[in-house]
């Protein structure tokens, strides 16, 4: 594994791989790697000759300074973790390297950044679009891999590729869960033991909501999920919405059940977790 901090060195190396007709898969991350990230890397390894991973805690996507400051940074452990999978290039830029001057780029993300995460974390998706566009223009991968836990982010990245004319295939990979159902996330390591015991209720409720959806209207189901989770005093639902999986607009009824997805954000003390569920049965 080659560890690179410098943009020029990275693009020269990738240029050489491509000149050699090798395909490039890319897994952008903010580090604190877990099995979810490893599943993306393994898929990239299967589908490409070369896999590039980036680790960069991107300041522009944090609308809350405290969240940015306490985001887990465990780079030495991450490098050790990556020794267990094939990783050809690990790119770890500094903030100065990615943001040498003020950015003026504007992205028309349509309605996709106005709802759910976009509504509750103003500016978040602009920051995501900004850093992902910089990374895509640098790595120019054939395929890029993202986890479906961040379902709205995947929709935004697909839109970004369309508006920026990137010829990159976006591969959305399924959520990887802990044995009690908790969706894997770098933020999980910030939970106290007591919080950790209680957060399993989020995925348990989402899973149970699929069964409940057979006998409830969409609005009854939304109320049910929120009250089940809020009944646990460690948990405080910020939003739960059931939306169309391409427009991200709220749905009113179950007529397009196969295109509906329930997305949730929950505060656990100062930690914020997200998850989602499909309503197939
Ligand atoms: O999903 C993440 O870890 C981040 O949002 C990403 C895509 C690496 C951009 O900083």
mmCIF file of C-alpha atoms and ligand atoms in Angstrom:
data_model
loop_
_atom_site.group_PDB
_atom_site.id
_atom_site.type_symbol
_atom_site.label_atom_id
_atom_site.label_comp_id
_atom_site.label_asym_id
_atom_site.label_seq_id
_atom_site.Cartn_x
_atom_site.Cartn_y
_atom_site.Cartn_z
ATOM 1 C CA UNK A 1 0.000 0.000 0.000
ATOM 2 C CA UNK A 2 1.405 3.351 -1.049
ATOM 3 C CA UNK A 3 0.535 6.209 1.319
ATOM 4 C CA UNK A 4 0.356 9.615 -0.410
ATOM 5 C CA UNK A 5 -0.347 13.094 0.985
ATOM 6 C CA UNK A 6 0.242 15.113 -2.123
ATOM 7 C CA UNK A 7 -2.224 15.696 -5.013
ATOM 8 C CA UNK A 8 0.436 15.817 -7.744
ATOM 9 C CA UNK A 9 2.026 12.563 -6.635
ATOM 10 C CA UNK A 10 -1.418 10.933 -6.548
ATOM 11 C CA UNK A 11 -2.476 12.062 -10.023
ATOM 12 C CA UNK A 12 0.906 11.077 -11.550
ATOM 13 C CA UNK A 13 0.627 7.593 -10.091
ATOM 14 C CA UNK A 14 -2.964 7.152 -11.259
ATOM 15 C CA UNK A 15 -2.036 8.462 -14.711
ATOM 16 C CA UNK A 16 0.622 5.737 -14.921
ATOM 17 C CA UNK A 17 -1.866 3.004 -13.899
ATOM 18 C CA UNK A 18 -4.354 4.224 -16.476
ATOM 19 C CA UNK A 19 -1.703 4.433 -19.202
ATOM 20 C CA UNK A 20 -1.160 0.771 -18.429
ATOM 21 C CA UNK A 21 -4.901 0.181 -19.106
ATOM 22 C CA UNK A 22 -5.654 -0.580 -15.453
ATOM 23 C CA UNK A 23 -9.081 0.243 -14.056
ATOM 24 C CA UNK A 24 -9.360 2.354 -10.928
ATOM 25 C CA UNK A 25 -11.906 1.970 -8.105
ATOM 26 C CA UNK A 26 -12.202 4.684 -5.480
ATOM 27 C CA UNK A 27 -13.470 4.580 -1.889
ATOM 28 C CA UNK A 28 -13.583 8.065 -0.312
ATOM 29 C CA UNK A 29 -13.808 7.993 3.499
ATOM 30 C CA UNK A 30 -13.361 10.158 6.568
ATOM 31 C CA UNK A 31 -11.470 7.354 8.337
ATOM 32 C CA UNK A 32 -12.282 5.548 11.609
ATOM 33 C CA UNK A 33 -12.658 2.578 9.298
ATOM 34 C CA UNK A 34 -15.058 -0.256 10.116
ATOM 35 C CA UNK A 35 -16.491 -3.337 8.390
ATOM 36 C CA UNK A 36 -18.808 -1.112 6.336
ATOM 37 C CA UNK A 37 -15.809 0.616 4.731
ATOM 38 C CA UNK A 38 -14.033 -2.711 4.280
ATOM 39 C CA UNK A 39 -17.044 -4.072 2.372
ATOM 40 C CA UNK A 40 -16.715 -1.159 -0.099
ATOM 41 C CA UNK A 41 -12.973 -1.750 -0.483
ATOM 42 C CA UNK A 42 -13.470 -5.490 -1.034
ATOM 43 C CA UNK A 43 -16.060 -4.794 -3.731
ATOM 44 C CA UNK A 44 -13.728 -2.314 -5.417
ATOM 45 C CA UNK A 45 -10.944 -4.897 -5.339
ATOM 46 C CA UNK A 46 -13.175 -7.419 -7.100
ATOM 47 C CA UNK A 47 -14.309 -4.959 -9.763
ATOM 48 C CA UNK A 48 -11.111 -2.985 -10.492
ATOM 49 C CA UNK A 49 -7.367 -3.509 -11.010
ATOM 50 C CA UNK A 50 -6.403 -0.716 -8.612
ATOM 51 C CA UNK A 51 -8.187 0.534 -5.492
ATOM 52 C CA UNK A 52 -7.610 4.035 -4.133
ATOM 53 C CA UNK A 53 -8.868 4.964 -0.659
ATOM 54 C CA UNK A 54 -8.918 8.468 0.729
ATOM 55 C CA UNK A 55 -9.093 9.464 4.382
ATOM 56 C CA UNK A 56 -9.960 13.102 4.978
ATOM 57 C CA UNK A 57 -12.202 14.554 7.676
ATOM 58 C CA UNK A 58 -13.729 17.202 5.471
ATOM 59 C CA UNK A 59 -14.351 20.432 7.428
ATOM 60 C CA UNK A 60 -16.774 21.961 4.890
ATOM 61 C CA UNK A 61 -19.407 19.260 5.390
ATOM 62 C CA UNK A 62 -19.729 19.814 9.149
ATOM 63 C CA UNK A 63 -22.341 22.406 10.018
ATOM 64 C CA UNK A 64 -21.479 21.924 13.690
ATOM 65 C CA UNK A 65 -17.937 22.753 14.864
ATOM 66 C CA UNK A 66 -18.237 20.486 17.896
ATOM 67 C CA UNK A 67 -19.225 17.530 15.677
ATOM 68 C CA UNK A 68 -16.159 18.233 13.502
ATOM 69 C CA UNK A 69 -13.823 18.497 16.491
ATOM 70 C CA UNK A 70 -14.951 15.269 18.070
ATOM 71 C CA UNK A 71 -15.185 13.229 14.842
ATOM 72 C CA UNK A 72 -12.949 10.158 15.460
ATOM 73 C CA UNK A 73 -9.431 10.416 14.017
ATOM 74 C CA UNK A 74 -7.450 7.175 14.390
ATOM 75 C CA UNK A 75 -5.151 7.233 11.393
ATOM 76 C CA UNK A 76 -2.539 4.733 12.707
ATOM 77 C CA UNK A 77 -5.260 2.209 13.501
ATOM 78 C CA UNK A 78 -6.826 2.831 10.059
ATOM 79 C CA UNK A 79 -3.509 2.099 8.354
ATOM 80 C CA UNK A 80 -3.306 -1.168 10.337
ATOM 81 C CA UNK A 81 -6.898 -2.038 9.381
ATOM 82 C CA UNK A 82 -6.078 -1.503 5.714
ATOM 83 C CA UNK A 83 -3.307 -4.109 5.955
ATOM 84 C CA UNK A 84 -6.094 -6.727 6.139
ATOM 85 C CA UNK A 85 -7.437 -5.863 2.679
ATOM 86 C CA UNK A 86 -5.840 -5.004 -0.650
ATOM 87 C CA UNK A 87 -5.434 -1.238 -0.828
ATOM 88 C CA UNK A 88 -3.114 0.007 -3.575
ATOM 89 C CA UNK A 89 -3.091 3.697 -2.728
ATOM 90 C CA UNK A 90 -4.089 5.441 0.483
ATOM 91 C CA UNK A 91 -4.494 9.194 0.011
ATOM 92 C CA UNK A 92 -4.369 11.224 3.241
ATOM 93 C CA UNK A 93 -4.318 14.910 2.285
ATOM 94 C CA UNK A 94 -4.020 17.841 4.657
ATOM 95 C CA UNK A 95 -6.675 20.555 4.793
ATOM 96 C CA UNK A 96 -4.252 22.929 3.019
ATOM 97 C CA UNK A 97 -3.842 20.380 0.199
ATOM 98 C CA UNK A 98 -7.599 20.097 -0.427
ATOM 99 C CA UNK A 99 -8.537 23.711 0.310
ATOM 100 C CA UNK A 100 -5.587 25.884 -0.800
ATOM 101 C CA UNK A 101 -7.905 28.802 -1.566
ATOM 102 C CA UNK A 102 -11.532 29.770 -1.114
ATOM 103 C CA UNK A 103 -13.920 27.785 -3.313
ATOM 104 C CA UNK A 104 -16.540 29.455 -5.446
ATOM 105 C CA UNK A 105 -18.042 26.364 -7.088
ATOM 106 C CA UNK A 106 -21.838 26.181 -7.090
ATOM 107 C CA UNK A 107 -23.769 22.920 -7.469
ATOM 108 C CA UNK A 108 -27.406 22.706 -8.451
ATOM 109 C CA UNK A 109 -28.490 19.725 -6.398
ATOM 110 C CA UNK A 110 -32.187 20.325 -7.157
ATOM 111 C CA UNK A 111 -34.456 19.361 -4.286
ATOM 112 C CA UNK A 112 -32.144 16.627 -3.063
ATOM 113 C CA UNK A 113 -30.211 18.792 -0.606
ATOM 114 C CA UNK A 114 -33.290 20.601 0.750
ATOM 115 C CA UNK A 115 -34.862 17.687 2.634
ATOM 116 C CA UNK A 116 -33.969 15.414 5.568
ATOM 117 C CA UNK A 117 -30.197 15.675 6.213
ATOM 118 C CA UNK A 118 -30.045 18.782 4.006
ATOM 119 C CA UNK A 119 -32.783 20.504 6.015
ATOM 120 C CA UNK A 120 -31.322 19.582 9.404
ATOM 121 C CA UNK A 121 -27.650 20.076 8.505
ATOM 122 C CA UNK A 122 -27.598 23.252 6.370
ATOM 123 C CA UNK A 123 -24.587 23.373 4.046
ATOM 124 C CA UNK A 124 -23.681 19.737 4.705
ATOM 125 C CA UNK A 125 -24.294 18.509 1.158
ATOM 126 C CA UNK A 126 -22.550 21.502 -0.386
ATOM 127 C CA UNK A 127 -19.461 20.430 1.569
ATOM 128 C CA UNK A 128 -19.900 16.807 0.473
ATOM 129 C CA UNK A 129 -20.350 17.818 -3.188
ATOM 130 C CA UNK A 130 -17.338 20.122 -2.975
ATOM 131 C CA UNK A 131 -14.901 17.580 -1.562
ATOM 132 C CA UNK A 132 -16.198 14.684 -3.667
ATOM 133 C CA UNK A 133 -15.874 16.804 -6.841
ATOM 134 C CA UNK A 134 -12.260 17.661 -5.912
ATOM 135 C CA UNK A 135 -11.467 14.007 -5.182
ATOM 136 C CA UNK A 136 -13.208 12.740 -8.334
ATOM 137 C CA UNK A 137 -11.321 15.253 -10.507
ATOM 138 C CA UNK A 138 -8.073 14.134 -8.935
ATOM 139 C CA UNK A 139 -8.557 10.352 -8.891
ATOM 140 C CA UNK A 140 -10.752 10.157 -12.031
ATOM 141 C CA UNK A 141 -11.881 6.665 -11.051
ATOM 142 C CA UNK A 142 -13.859 4.308 -13.275
ATOM 143 C CA UNK A 143 -16.052 3.392 -10.299
ATOM 144 C CA UNK A 144 -16.615 4.931 -6.856
ATOM 145 C CA UNK A 145 -18.120 3.143 -3.861
ATOM 146 C CA UNK A 146 -20.474 4.555 -1.218
ATOM 147 C CA UNK A 147 -22.474 2.971 1.615
ATOM 148 C CA UNK A 148 -26.270 3.045 1.551
ATOM 149 C CA UNK A 149 -26.412 4.050 5.223
ATOM 150 C CA UNK A 150 -25.898 7.544 3.799
ATOM 151 C CA UNK A 151 -28.732 7.025 1.343
ATOM 152 C CA UNK A 152 -29.289 10.720 0.640
ATOM 153 C CA UNK A 153 -25.558 11.215 0.082
ATOM 154 C CA UNK A 154 -25.623 8.519 -2.633
ATOM 155 C CA UNK A 155 -28.500 10.368 -4.374
ATOM 156 C CA UNK A 156 -26.496 13.617 -4.161
ATOM 157 C CA UNK A 157 -23.352 11.981 -5.597
ATOM 158 C CA UNK A 158 -25.328 10.533 -8.505
ATOM 159 C CA UNK A 159 -26.726 13.995 -9.191
ATOM 160 C CA UNK A 160 -23.230 15.502 -8.900
ATOM 161 C CA UNK A 161 -21.929 13.097 -11.553
ATOM 162 C CA UNK A 162 -24.793 14.089 -13.834
ATOM 163 C CA UNK A 163 -24.385 17.866 -13.481
ATOM 164 C CA UNK A 164 -20.568 17.754 -13.637
ATOM 165 C CA UNK A 165 -20.523 15.205 -16.503
ATOM 166 C CA UNK A 166 -18.308 12.797 -14.572
ATOM 167 C CA UNK A 167 -18.116 9.444 -16.297
ATOM 168 C CA UNK A 168 -17.868 7.568 -13.039
ATOM 169 C CA UNK A 169 -20.063 4.635 -12.143
ATOM 170 C CA UNK A 170 -21.420 5.085 -8.632
ATOM 171 C CA UNK A 171 -21.775 1.813 -6.776
ATOM 172 C CA UNK A 172 -24.099 1.908 -3.774
ATOM 173 C CA UNK A 173 -23.351 -0.880 -1.297
ATOM 174 C CA UNK A 174 -25.694 -2.305 1.348
ATOM 175 C CA UNK A 175 -25.597 -1.200 4.989
ATOM 176 C CA UNK A 176 -23.410 -3.434 7.146
ATOM 177 C CA UNK A 177 -24.892 -3.973 10.616
ATOM 178 C CA UNK A 178 -23.564 -5.029 14.015
ATOM 179 C CA UNK A 179 -24.967 -8.311 15.410
ATOM 180 C CA UNK A 180 -27.754 -6.407 17.230
ATOM 181 C CA UNK A 181 -28.739 -4.564 14.031
ATOM 182 C CA UNK A 182 -27.024 -1.200 14.636
ATOM 183 C CA UNK A 183 -25.887 0.251 11.293
ATOM 184 C CA UNK A 184 -22.086 0.485 11.280
ATOM 185 C CA UNK A 185 -20.827 4.058 11.485
ATOM 186 C CA UNK A 186 -17.596 5.756 12.520
ATOM 187 C CA UNK A 187 -19.662 7.722 15.038
ATOM 188 C CA UNK A 188 -20.648 4.501 16.893
ATOM 189 C CA UNK A 189 -17.254 4.519 18.611
ATOM 190 C CA UNK A 190 -18.239 7.768 20.354
ATOM 191 C CA UNK A 191 -21.154 6.056 22.167
ATOM 192 C CA UNK A 192 -20.824 5.237 25.875
ATOM 193 C CA UNK A 193 -21.464 1.596 26.904
ATOM 194 C CA UNK A 194 -24.907 2.590 28.198
ATOM 195 C CA UNK A 195 -25.792 4.486 25.007
ATOM 196 C CA UNK A 196 -24.498 1.594 22.904
ATOM 197 C CA UNK A 197 -26.918 -0.814 24.652
ATOM 198 C CA UNK A 198 -29.853 1.456 23.895
ATOM 199 C CA UNK A 199 -29.221 2.431 20.264
ATOM 200 C CA UNK A 200 -30.134 -1.036 18.963
ATOM 201 C CA UNK A 201 -33.755 0.095 19.363
ATOM 202 C CA UNK A 202 -33.339 2.290 16.254
ATOM 203 C CA UNK A 203 -32.746 -0.558 13.786
ATOM 204 C CA UNK A 204 -35.108 -2.894 15.688
ATOM 205 C CA UNK A 205 -37.917 -0.356 15.284
ATOM 206 C CA UNK A 206 -37.104 0.237 11.611
ATOM 207 C CA UNK A 207 -37.169 -3.502 10.982
ATOM 208 C CA UNK A 208 -40.480 -3.889 12.850
ATOM 209 C CA UNK A 209 -41.901 -0.966 10.857
ATOM 210 C CA UNK A 210 -41.824 -3.095 7.685
ATOM 211 C CA UNK A 211 -44.348 -5.475 9.283
ATOM 212 C CA UNK A 212 -46.347 -2.565 10.754
ATOM 213 C CA UNK A 213 -46.558 -0.955 7.300
ATOM 214 C CA UNK A 214 -48.919 -3.763 6.215
ATOM 215 C CA UNK A 215 -51.643 -2.387 8.495
ATOM 216 C CA UNK A 216 -50.824 1.312 8.907
ATOM 217 C CA UNK A 217 -51.029 4.381 6.685
ATOM 218 C CA UNK A 218 -47.771 6.195 5.931
ATOM 219 C CA UNK A 219 -48.510 8.940 8.476
ATOM 220 C CA UNK A 220 -49.554 6.426 11.181
ATOM 221 C CA UNK A 221 -46.336 4.527 10.592
ATOM 222 C CA UNK A 222 -44.203 7.668 10.863
ATOM 223 C CA UNK A 223 -45.833 8.510 14.219
ATOM 224 C CA UNK A 224 -45.419 4.937 15.431
ATOM 225 C CA UNK A 225 -41.666 4.801 14.621
ATOM 226 C CA UNK A 226 -41.003 8.169 16.260
ATOM 227 C CA UNK A 227 -42.922 7.327 19.439
ATOM 228 C CA UNK A 228 -41.344 3.836 19.776
ATOM 229 C CA UNK A 229 -37.835 5.260 19.556
ATOM 230 C CA UNK A 230 -38.541 8.330 21.681
ATOM 231 C CA UNK A 231 -39.965 6.065 24.412
ATOM 232 C CA UNK A 232 -36.326 5.264 25.212
ATOM 233 C CA UNK A 233 -34.945 8.253 27.137
ATOM 234 C CA UNK A 234 -31.466 7.885 25.594
ATOM 235 C CA UNK A 235 -32.911 8.516 22.121
ATOM 236 C CA UNK A 236 -34.398 11.610 20.513
ATOM 237 C CA UNK A 237 -35.617 11.368 16.910
ATOM 238 C CA UNK A 238 -34.687 14.425 14.819
ATOM 239 C CA UNK A 239 -36.726 13.268 11.840
ATOM 240 C CA UNK A 240 -38.194 10.127 10.340
ATOM 241 C CA UNK A 241 -39.543 10.442 6.827
ATOM 242 C CA UNK A 242 -40.685 7.963 4.200
ATOM 243 C CA UNK A 243 -39.633 9.178 0.771
ATOM 244 C CA UNK A 244 -39.422 8.211 -2.866
ATOM 245 C CA UNK A 245 -35.973 6.699 -3.431
ATOM 246 C CA UNK A 246 -35.136 8.866 -6.465
ATOM 247 C CA UNK A 247 -36.850 12.230 -5.809
ATOM 248 C CA UNK A 248 -36.508 12.031 -1.983
ATOM 249 C CA UNK A 249 -39.983 13.603 -1.786
ATOM 250 C CA UNK A 250 -42.200 12.404 1.063
ATOM 251 C CA UNK A 251 -44.696 9.782 0.002
ATOM 252 C CA UNK A 252 -48.354 9.968 1.041
ATOM 253 C CA UNK A 253 -49.419 6.345 0.555
ATOM 254 C CA UNK A 254 -48.023 2.916 -0.258
ATOM 255 C CA UNK A 255 -48.836 2.848 -4.011
ATOM 256 C CA UNK A 256 -45.127 2.839 -4.900
ATOM 257 C CA UNK A 257 -43.981 0.783 -1.950
ATOM 258 C CA UNK A 258 -41.055 -0.723 -3.890
ATOM 259 C CA UNK A 259 -39.628 2.806 -4.396
ATOM 260 C CA UNK A 260 -40.128 3.958 -0.828
ATOM 261 C CA UNK A 261 -37.470 4.235 1.854
ATOM 262 C CA UNK A 262 -37.734 5.299 5.492
ATOM 263 C CA UNK A 263 -34.862 7.561 6.612
ATOM 264 C CA UNK A 264 -34.163 8.482 10.196
ATOM 265 C CA UNK A 265 -31.791 10.667 12.236
ATOM 266 C CA UNK A 266 -31.609 10.185 15.998
ATOM 267 C CA UNK A 267 -29.742 12.134 18.671
ATOM 268 C CA UNK A 268 -28.089 10.010 21.339
ATOM 269 C CA UNK A 269 -26.779 12.654 23.736
ATOM 270 C CA UNK A 270 -24.443 14.758 21.575
ATOM 271 C CA UNK A 271 -24.026 11.995 18.969
ATOM 272 C CA UNK A 272 -26.225 11.889 15.888
ATOM 273 C CA UNK A 273 -26.904 8.596 14.101
ATOM 274 C CA UNK A 274 -28.702 7.931 10.816
ATOM 275 C CA UNK A 275 -30.205 4.760 9.369
ATOM 276 C CA UNK A 276 -32.771 3.714 6.766
ATOM 277 C CA UNK A 277 -35.066 0.875 5.781
ATOM 278 C CA UNK A 278 -36.835 -0.396 2.648
ATOM 279 C CA UNK A 279 -40.484 -1.434 2.872
ATOM 280 C CA UNK A 280 -40.344 -4.637 0.856
ATOM 281 C CA UNK A 281 -41.958 -7.716 2.359
HETATM 282 O O1 LIG B 1 -19.377 9.422 3.632
HETATM 283 C C1 LIG B 1 -18.334 9.995 3.976
HETATM 284 O O2 LIG B 1 -17.496 9.437 4.709
HETATM 285 C C2 LIG B 1 -18.068 11.411 3.492
HETATM 286 O O3 LIG B 1 -19.248 12.137 3.410
HETATM 287 C C3 LIG B 1 -17.296 11.467 2.156
HETATM 288 C C4 LIG B 1 -18.102 10.856 1.026
HETATM 289 C C5 LIG B 1 -15.967 10.725 2.300
HETATM 290 C C6 LIG B 1 -16.998 12.913 1.784
HETATM 291 O O4 LIG B 1 -16.229 13.542 2.767
#
